[in-house]
Tab-separated table of C-alpha atoms and ligand atoms in Angstrom:
chain	number	residue	atom	x	y	z
A	118	UNK	CA	3.584	65.778	55.943
A	119	UNK	CA	7.220	66.423	55.024
A	120	UNK	CA	8.314	69.873	53.906
A	121	UNK	CA	11.373	69.302	51.778
A	122	UNK	CA	13.902	72.016	51.161
A	123	UNK	CA	16.445	71.522	48.350
A	124	UNK	CA	19.884	72.924	48.838
A	125	UNK	CA	23.115	72.344	47.008
A	126	UNK	CA	25.804	70.380	48.748
A	127	UNK	CA	29.483	69.989	47.844
A	128	UNK	CA	30.052	69.352	44.122
A	129	UNK	CA	26.527	70.650	43.476
A	130	UNK	CA	25.064	67.518	45.030
A	131	UNK	CA	21.446	68.159	45.915
A	132	UNK	CA	20.746	67.920	49.656
A	133	UNK	CA	17.145	67.487	50.694
A	134	UNK	CA	16.162	68.433	54.203
A	135	UNK	CA	12.880	67.689	55.905
A	136	UNK	CA	12.035	71.018	57.482
A	137	UNK	CA	9.697	69.275	59.937
A	138	UNK	CA	12.577	67.267	61.383
A	139	UNK	CA	15.279	69.818	62.085
A	140	UNK	CA	17.239	69.096	65.315
A	141	UNK	CA	16.228	71.542	68.037
A	142	UNK	CA	19.671	71.594	69.597
A	143	UNK	CA	22.959	71.137	67.729
A	144	UNK	CA	26.274	70.972	69.586
A	145	UNK	CA	29.612	71.465	67.819
A	146	UNK	CA	33.198	70.662	68.818
A	147	UNK	CA	35.086	73.168	66.678
A	148	UNK	CA	38.189	71.028	66.248
A	149	UNK	CA	41.138	71.069	63.866
A	150	UNK	CA	42.138	74.736	63.945
A	151	UNK	CA	45.750	73.927	64.845
A	152	UNK	CA	46.156	71.286	62.139
A	153	UNK	CA	44.498	73.558	59.562
A	154	UNK	CA	47.114	76.218	60.366
A	155	UNK	CA	50.015	73.765	60.403
A	156	UNK	CA	49.090	72.472	56.951
A	157	UNK	CA	49.496	76.041	55.702
A	158	UNK	CA	52.700	76.770	57.597
A	159	UNK	CA	50.844	79.260	59.811
A	160	UNK	CA	50.879	79.684	63.609
A	161	UNK	CA	48.130	77.835	65.506
A	162	UNK	CA	46.465	81.120	66.400
A	163	UNK	CA	45.856	81.754	62.689
A	164	UNK	CA	43.804	78.540	62.764
A	165	UNK	CA	41.708	79.814	65.673
A	166	UNK	CA	41.194	83.108	63.861
A	167	UNK	CA	40.035	81.266	60.751
A	168	UNK	CA	37.807	79.142	63.008
A	169	UNK	CA	36.049	82.230	64.254
A	170	UNK	CA	35.348	83.411	60.722
A	171	UNK	CA	33.352	80.232	60.092
A	172	UNK	CA	30.906	81.079	62.853
A	173	UNK	CA	29.049	83.788	60.948
A	174	UNK	CA	27.955	81.408	58.180
A	175	UNK	CA	27.143	78.536	60.537
A	176	UNK	CA	25.065	80.765	62.826
A	177	UNK	CA	23.206	82.285	59.881
A	178	UNK	CA	22.460	78.865	58.369
A	179	UNK	CA	21.334	77.551	61.762
A	180	UNK	CA	18.959	80.492	62.166
A	181	UNK	CA	17.550	79.966	58.675
A	182	UNK	CA	16.902	76.298	59.415
A	183	UNK	CA	15.146	77.318	62.648
A	184	UNK	CA	17.513	75.363	64.851
A	185	UNK	CA	16.687	76.638	68.352
A	186	UNK	CA	19.959	76.058	70.201
A	187	UNK	CA	23.540	75.913	68.983
A	188	UNK	CA	26.173	75.016	71.590
A	189	UNK	CA	29.791	75.714	70.630
A	190	UNK	CA	32.785	74.258	72.470
A	191	UNK	CA	35.139	77.247	72.515
A	192	UNK	CA	37.415	76.594	75.516
A	193	UNK	CA	37.531	73.530	77.734
A	194	UNK	CA	38.640	73.150	81.349
A	195	UNK	CA	41.594	71.191	79.923
A	196	UNK	CA	42.600	73.866	77.394
A	197	UNK	CA	44.445	75.757	80.178
A	198	UNK	CA	47.194	73.158	79.675
A	199	UNK	CA	48.102	74.744	76.324
A	200	UNK	CA	51.040	77.165	76.058
A	201	UNK	CA	50.107	80.434	77.746
A	202	UNK	CA	50.546	82.361	74.472
A	203	UNK	CA	47.860	80.220	72.848
A	204	UNK	CA	45.496	80.557	75.813
A	205	UNK	CA	45.985	84.295	75.794
A	206	UNK	CA	45.422	84.477	72.003
A	207	UNK	CA	42.187	82.498	72.385
A	208	UNK	CA	40.947	84.871	75.104
A	209	UNK	CA	41.771	87.885	72.925
A	210	UNK	CA	39.956	86.292	70.006
A	211	UNK	CA	36.874	85.785	72.140
A	212	UNK	CA	36.812	89.442	73.103
A	213	UNK	CA	37.431	90.435	69.461
A	214	UNK	CA	34.622	88.155	68.279
A	215	UNK	CA	32.087	89.390	70.799
A	216	UNK	CA	32.980	93.052	70.182
A	217	UNK	CA	32.825	92.663	66.423
A	218	UNK	CA	29.801	90.421	65.996
A	219	UNK	CA	27.422	91.152	68.845
A	220	UNK	CA	25.527	93.964	67.124
A	221	UNK	CA	24.926	91.881	64.014
A	222	UNK	CA	23.895	88.884	66.118
A	223	UNK	CA	21.510	91.082	68.070
A	224	UNK	CA	20.039	92.451	64.834
A	225	UNK	CA	19.425	88.859	63.750
A	226	UNK	CA	17.617	88.132	67.044
A	227	UNK	CA	20.307	85.737	68.257
A	228	UNK	CA	20.456	85.221	72.010
A	229	UNK	CA	23.924	84.652	73.456
A	230	UNK	CA	24.430	82.472	76.520
A	231	UNK	CA	27.392	80.636	77.998
A	232	UNK	CA	28.003	77.422	79.882
A	233	UNK	CA	31.071	76.600	81.964
A	234	UNK	CA	32.671	78.364	84.887
A	235	UNK	CA	33.278	81.793	83.389
A	236	UNK	CA	34.355	83.256	86.742
A	237	UNK	CA	37.872	81.922	86.058
A	238	UNK	CA	38.261	83.794	82.752
A	239	UNK	CA	40.163	87.083	82.391
A	240	UNK	CA	38.143	90.154	83.484
A	241	UNK	CA	37.983	91.563	79.990
A	242	UNK	CA	36.436	88.365	78.648
A	243	UNK	CA	33.913	88.224	81.499
A	244	UNK	CA	32.979	91.852	80.820
A	245	UNK	CA	32.368	91.237	77.126
A	246	UNK	CA	30.348	88.109	77.867
A	247	UNK	CA	28.115	89.994	80.303
A	248	UNK	CA	27.568	92.760	77.752
A	249	UNK	CA	26.674	90.313	74.972
A	250	UNK	CA	24.417	88.175	77.169
A	251	UNK	CA	22.672	91.239	78.553
A	252	UNK	CA	22.142	92.921	75.191
A	253	UNK	CA	20.672	89.797	73.592
A	254	UNK	CA	18.806	88.311	76.559
A	255	UNK	CA	15.304	89.041	75.248
A	256	UNK	CA	15.928	87.863	71.693
A	257	UNK	CA	13.670	85.099	70.482
A	258	UNK	CA	15.755	83.658	67.644
A	259	UNK	CA	18.559	81.121	67.763
A	260	UNK	CA	20.290	80.719	71.133
A	261	UNK	CA	24.057	80.535	70.667
A	262	UNK	CA	25.444	78.910	73.746
A	263	UNK	CA	29.217	79.287	74.065
A	264	UNK	CA	31.008	76.716	76.232
A	265	UNK	CA	33.855	78.523	77.998
A	266	UNK	CA	36.079	77.038	80.647
A	267	UNK	CA	33.632	74.192	80.257
A	268	UNK	CA	34.157	70.531	81.135
A	269	UNK	CA	31.406	67.950	81.507
A	270	UNK	CA	32.990	66.462	84.621
A	271	UNK	CA	33.561	69.860	86.195
A	272	UNK	CA	29.925	70.768	85.478
A	273	UNK	CA	28.663	67.589	87.168
A	274	UNK	CA	30.850	68.182	90.236
A	275	UNK	CA	29.615	71.785	90.509
A	276	UNK	CA	26.017	70.541	90.235
A	277	UNK	CA	26.582	67.939	92.970
A	278	UNK	CA	28.078	70.602	95.274
A	279	UNK	CA	25.063	72.863	94.748
A	280	UNK	CA	22.682	70.002	95.409
A	281	UNK	CA	24.584	69.086	98.579
A	282	UNK	CA	24.432	72.728	99.740
A	283	UNK	CA	20.698	72.998	99.107
A	284	UNK	CA	20.137	69.698	100.849
A	285	UNK	CA	22.139	70.888	103.887
A	286	UNK	CA	20.108	74.102	103.990
A	287	UNK	CA	16.925	72.045	103.899
A	288	UNK	CA	15.742	73.505	100.595
A	289	UNK	CA	15.511	70.160	98.853
A	290	UNK	CA	15.113	66.542	99.828
A	291	UNK	CA	17.879	64.475	98.252
A	292	UNK	CA	15.704	61.335	98.236
A	293	UNK	CA	13.497	63.018	95.651
A	294	UNK	CA	16.367	63.662	93.253
A	295	UNK	CA	15.765	62.250	89.792
A	296	UNK	CA	17.276	62.741	86.307
A	297	UNK	CA	14.971	65.591	85.405
A	298	UNK	CA	15.703	67.534	88.602
A	299	UNK	CA	19.424	66.820	88.404
A	300	UNK	CA	19.511	68.263	84.868
A	301	UNK	CA	18.281	71.596	86.188
A	302	UNK	CA	21.464	71.916	88.275
A	303	UNK	CA	23.678	71.634	85.198
A	304	UNK	CA	24.823	74.719	83.278
A	305	UNK	CA	22.432	73.628	80.523
A	306	UNK	CA	19.442	73.666	82.893
A	307	UNK	CA	17.717	76.073	80.500
A	308	UNK	CA	18.274	73.911	77.400
A	309	UNK	CA	16.905	70.676	75.981
A	310	UNK	CA	19.530	67.946	75.458
A	311	UNK	CA	21.392	68.162	72.130
A	312	UNK	CA	19.865	66.123	69.304
A	313	UNK	CA	22.981	66.240	67.165
A	314	UNK	CA	26.694	66.487	67.972
A	315	UNK	CA	29.013	67.564	65.165
A	316	UNK	CA	32.752	66.943	65.460
A	317	UNK	CA	34.988	67.720	62.509
A	318	UNK	CA	38.763	67.071	62.200
A	319	UNK	CA	38.753	63.268	62.176
A	320	UNK	CA	38.650	62.747	65.943
A	321	UNK	CA	36.027	60.388	67.360
A	322	UNK	CA	35.626	61.354	71.000
A	323	UNK	CA	33.522	63.645	73.152
A	324	UNK	CA	36.497	65.323	74.933
A	325	UNK	CA	34.572	66.036	78.135
A	326	UNK	CA	31.817	67.877	76.243
A	327	UNK	CA	28.226	67.658	77.543
A	328	UNK	CA	28.799	64.231	79.095
A	329	UNK	CA	25.365	64.015	80.706
A	330	UNK	CA	23.458	65.779	77.958
A	331	UNK	CA	24.726	63.763	74.970
A	332	UNK	CA	23.247	60.490	76.277
A	333	UNK	CA	20.911	60.144	73.275
A	334	UNK	CA	22.357	62.609	70.790
A	335	UNK	CA	23.196	61.482	67.270
A	336	UNK	CA	26.900	61.915	66.466
A	337	UNK	CA	28.237	63.202	63.143
A	338	UNK	CA	31.953	63.084	62.399
A	339	UNK	CA	33.937	64.413	59.471
A	340	UNK	CA	37.604	64.660	58.479
A	341	UNK	CA	37.305	68.313	57.590
A	342	UNK	CA	39.106	70.822	59.820
A	343	UNK	CA	36.843	73.366	61.522
A	344	UNK	CA	38.102	76.415	59.531
A	345	UNK	CA	36.998	74.604	56.337
A	346	UNK	CA	33.556	73.832	57.742
A	347	UNK	CA	30.690	75.688	56.084
A	348	UNK	CA	26.915	75.601	55.820
A	349	UNK	CA	27.010	72.692	53.343
A	350	UNK	CA	28.587	70.510	56.030
A	351	UNK	CA	25.878	71.573	58.463
A	352	UNK	CA	23.247	70.562	55.890
A	353	UNK	CA	25.003	67.224	55.351
A	354	UNK	CA	25.078	66.566	59.086
A	355	UNK	CA	21.365	67.330	59.364
A	356	UNK	CA	20.527	65.209	56.329
A	357	UNK	CA	22.367	62.263	57.934
A	358	UNK	CA	20.654	62.990	61.260
A	359	UNK	CA	17.287	62.771	59.487
A	360	UNK	CA	18.180	59.287	58.246
A	361	UNK	CA	18.844	57.985	61.762
A	362	UNK	CA	16.179	56.126	63.747
A	363	UNK	CA	16.138	57.504	67.257
A	364	UNK	CA	14.781	54.982	69.701
A	365	UNK	CA	15.979	56.378	73.045
A	366	UNK	CA	16.521	52.845	74.284
A	367	UNK	CA	13.037	51.743	73.223
A	368	UNK	CA	12.003	49.748	70.187
A	369	UNK	CA	10.420	52.298	67.882
B	178	LIG	C1	40.164	73.077	68.778
B	178	LIG	O1	41.135	73.054	67.759
B	178	LIG	C2	39.710	74.427	68.959
B	178	LIG	C3	39.795	75.145	70.105
B	178	LIG	C4	40.403	74.592	71.344
B	178	LIG	C5	39.309	76.511	70.187
B	178	LIG	C6	38.072	76.797	69.401
B	178	LIG	C7	37.820	78.231	69.486
B	178	LIG	C8	37.453	79.040	68.476
B	178	LIG	C9	37.119	78.569	67.108
B	178	LIG	C10	37.359	80.499	68.720
B	178	LIG	C11	36.435	80.982	69.793
B	178	LIG	C12	35.024	80.660	69.615
B	178	LIG	C13	33.952	81.502	69.788
B	178	LIG	C14	32.600	80.902	69.928
B	178	LIG	C15	34.035	82.964	69.814
B	178	LIG	P1	42.603	72.611	68.126
B	178	LIG	O2	43.391	73.805	68.461
B	178	LIG	O3	42.567	71.578	69.195
B	178	LIG	O4	43.082	72.003	66.764
B	178	LIG	P2	44.090	70.773	66.587
B	178	LIG	O5	43.411	69.578	67.193
B	178	LIG	O6	44.206	70.680	65.092
B	178	LIG	O7	45.362	71.147	67.258
């Protein structure tokens, strides 16, 4: 039996969501910050700052919809190639965000986790991440999973190295490796695969995000820049997701 929730979309368009078919795991590539800023004659960092402001509404709406996992692509293994001022501004923004929002997130029972190789991040960022993860570790609400110094290829290589090491130490038998076991070696070992990938800003690629995990995710693209994204776009993405027929390679 469908439980329909009516919400208003852009231009007061009614959006109906089936509350029994909400994606468990939503992944978002928060793209378009730079172009959003450029359009306004602002520095790129102003776009990233505006991008952070969006998170509060998206996290709240995700919690209300009872989405279980929200994975946000905040900094990729390739983003180090950006000018060092931009990289440094992004790191500062991360610290600012975690310092400013963690108490509120904790109050709302949000659990913060990360994926990616955070050991390469500045000490201050690592410190704030540890604090936020530790404070929220027993929360039972939405898990917000922040991808930091994350790359899908890098993650797979790190997993393979760990498997090789365990095999050499005789802890596992490589012949018994299968997809399910391999998944546990990825940074997302504690998460189900994403059901829905959202990418705003008019780009149509995965950009090294969750390469293994997105195998059967539904993709939702939009021309809107991330700082203009709000809960209505999340509802639209979920409404479209609910109209897809997921067959996972089968026939039904
Ligand atoms: C892509 O836009 C965005 C990023 C590389 C950074 C996204 C990071 C944030 C929104 C802030 C940190 C997030 C958290 C979870 C605290 P772009 O710069 O590539 O935009 P462009 O394609 O228009 O240049």
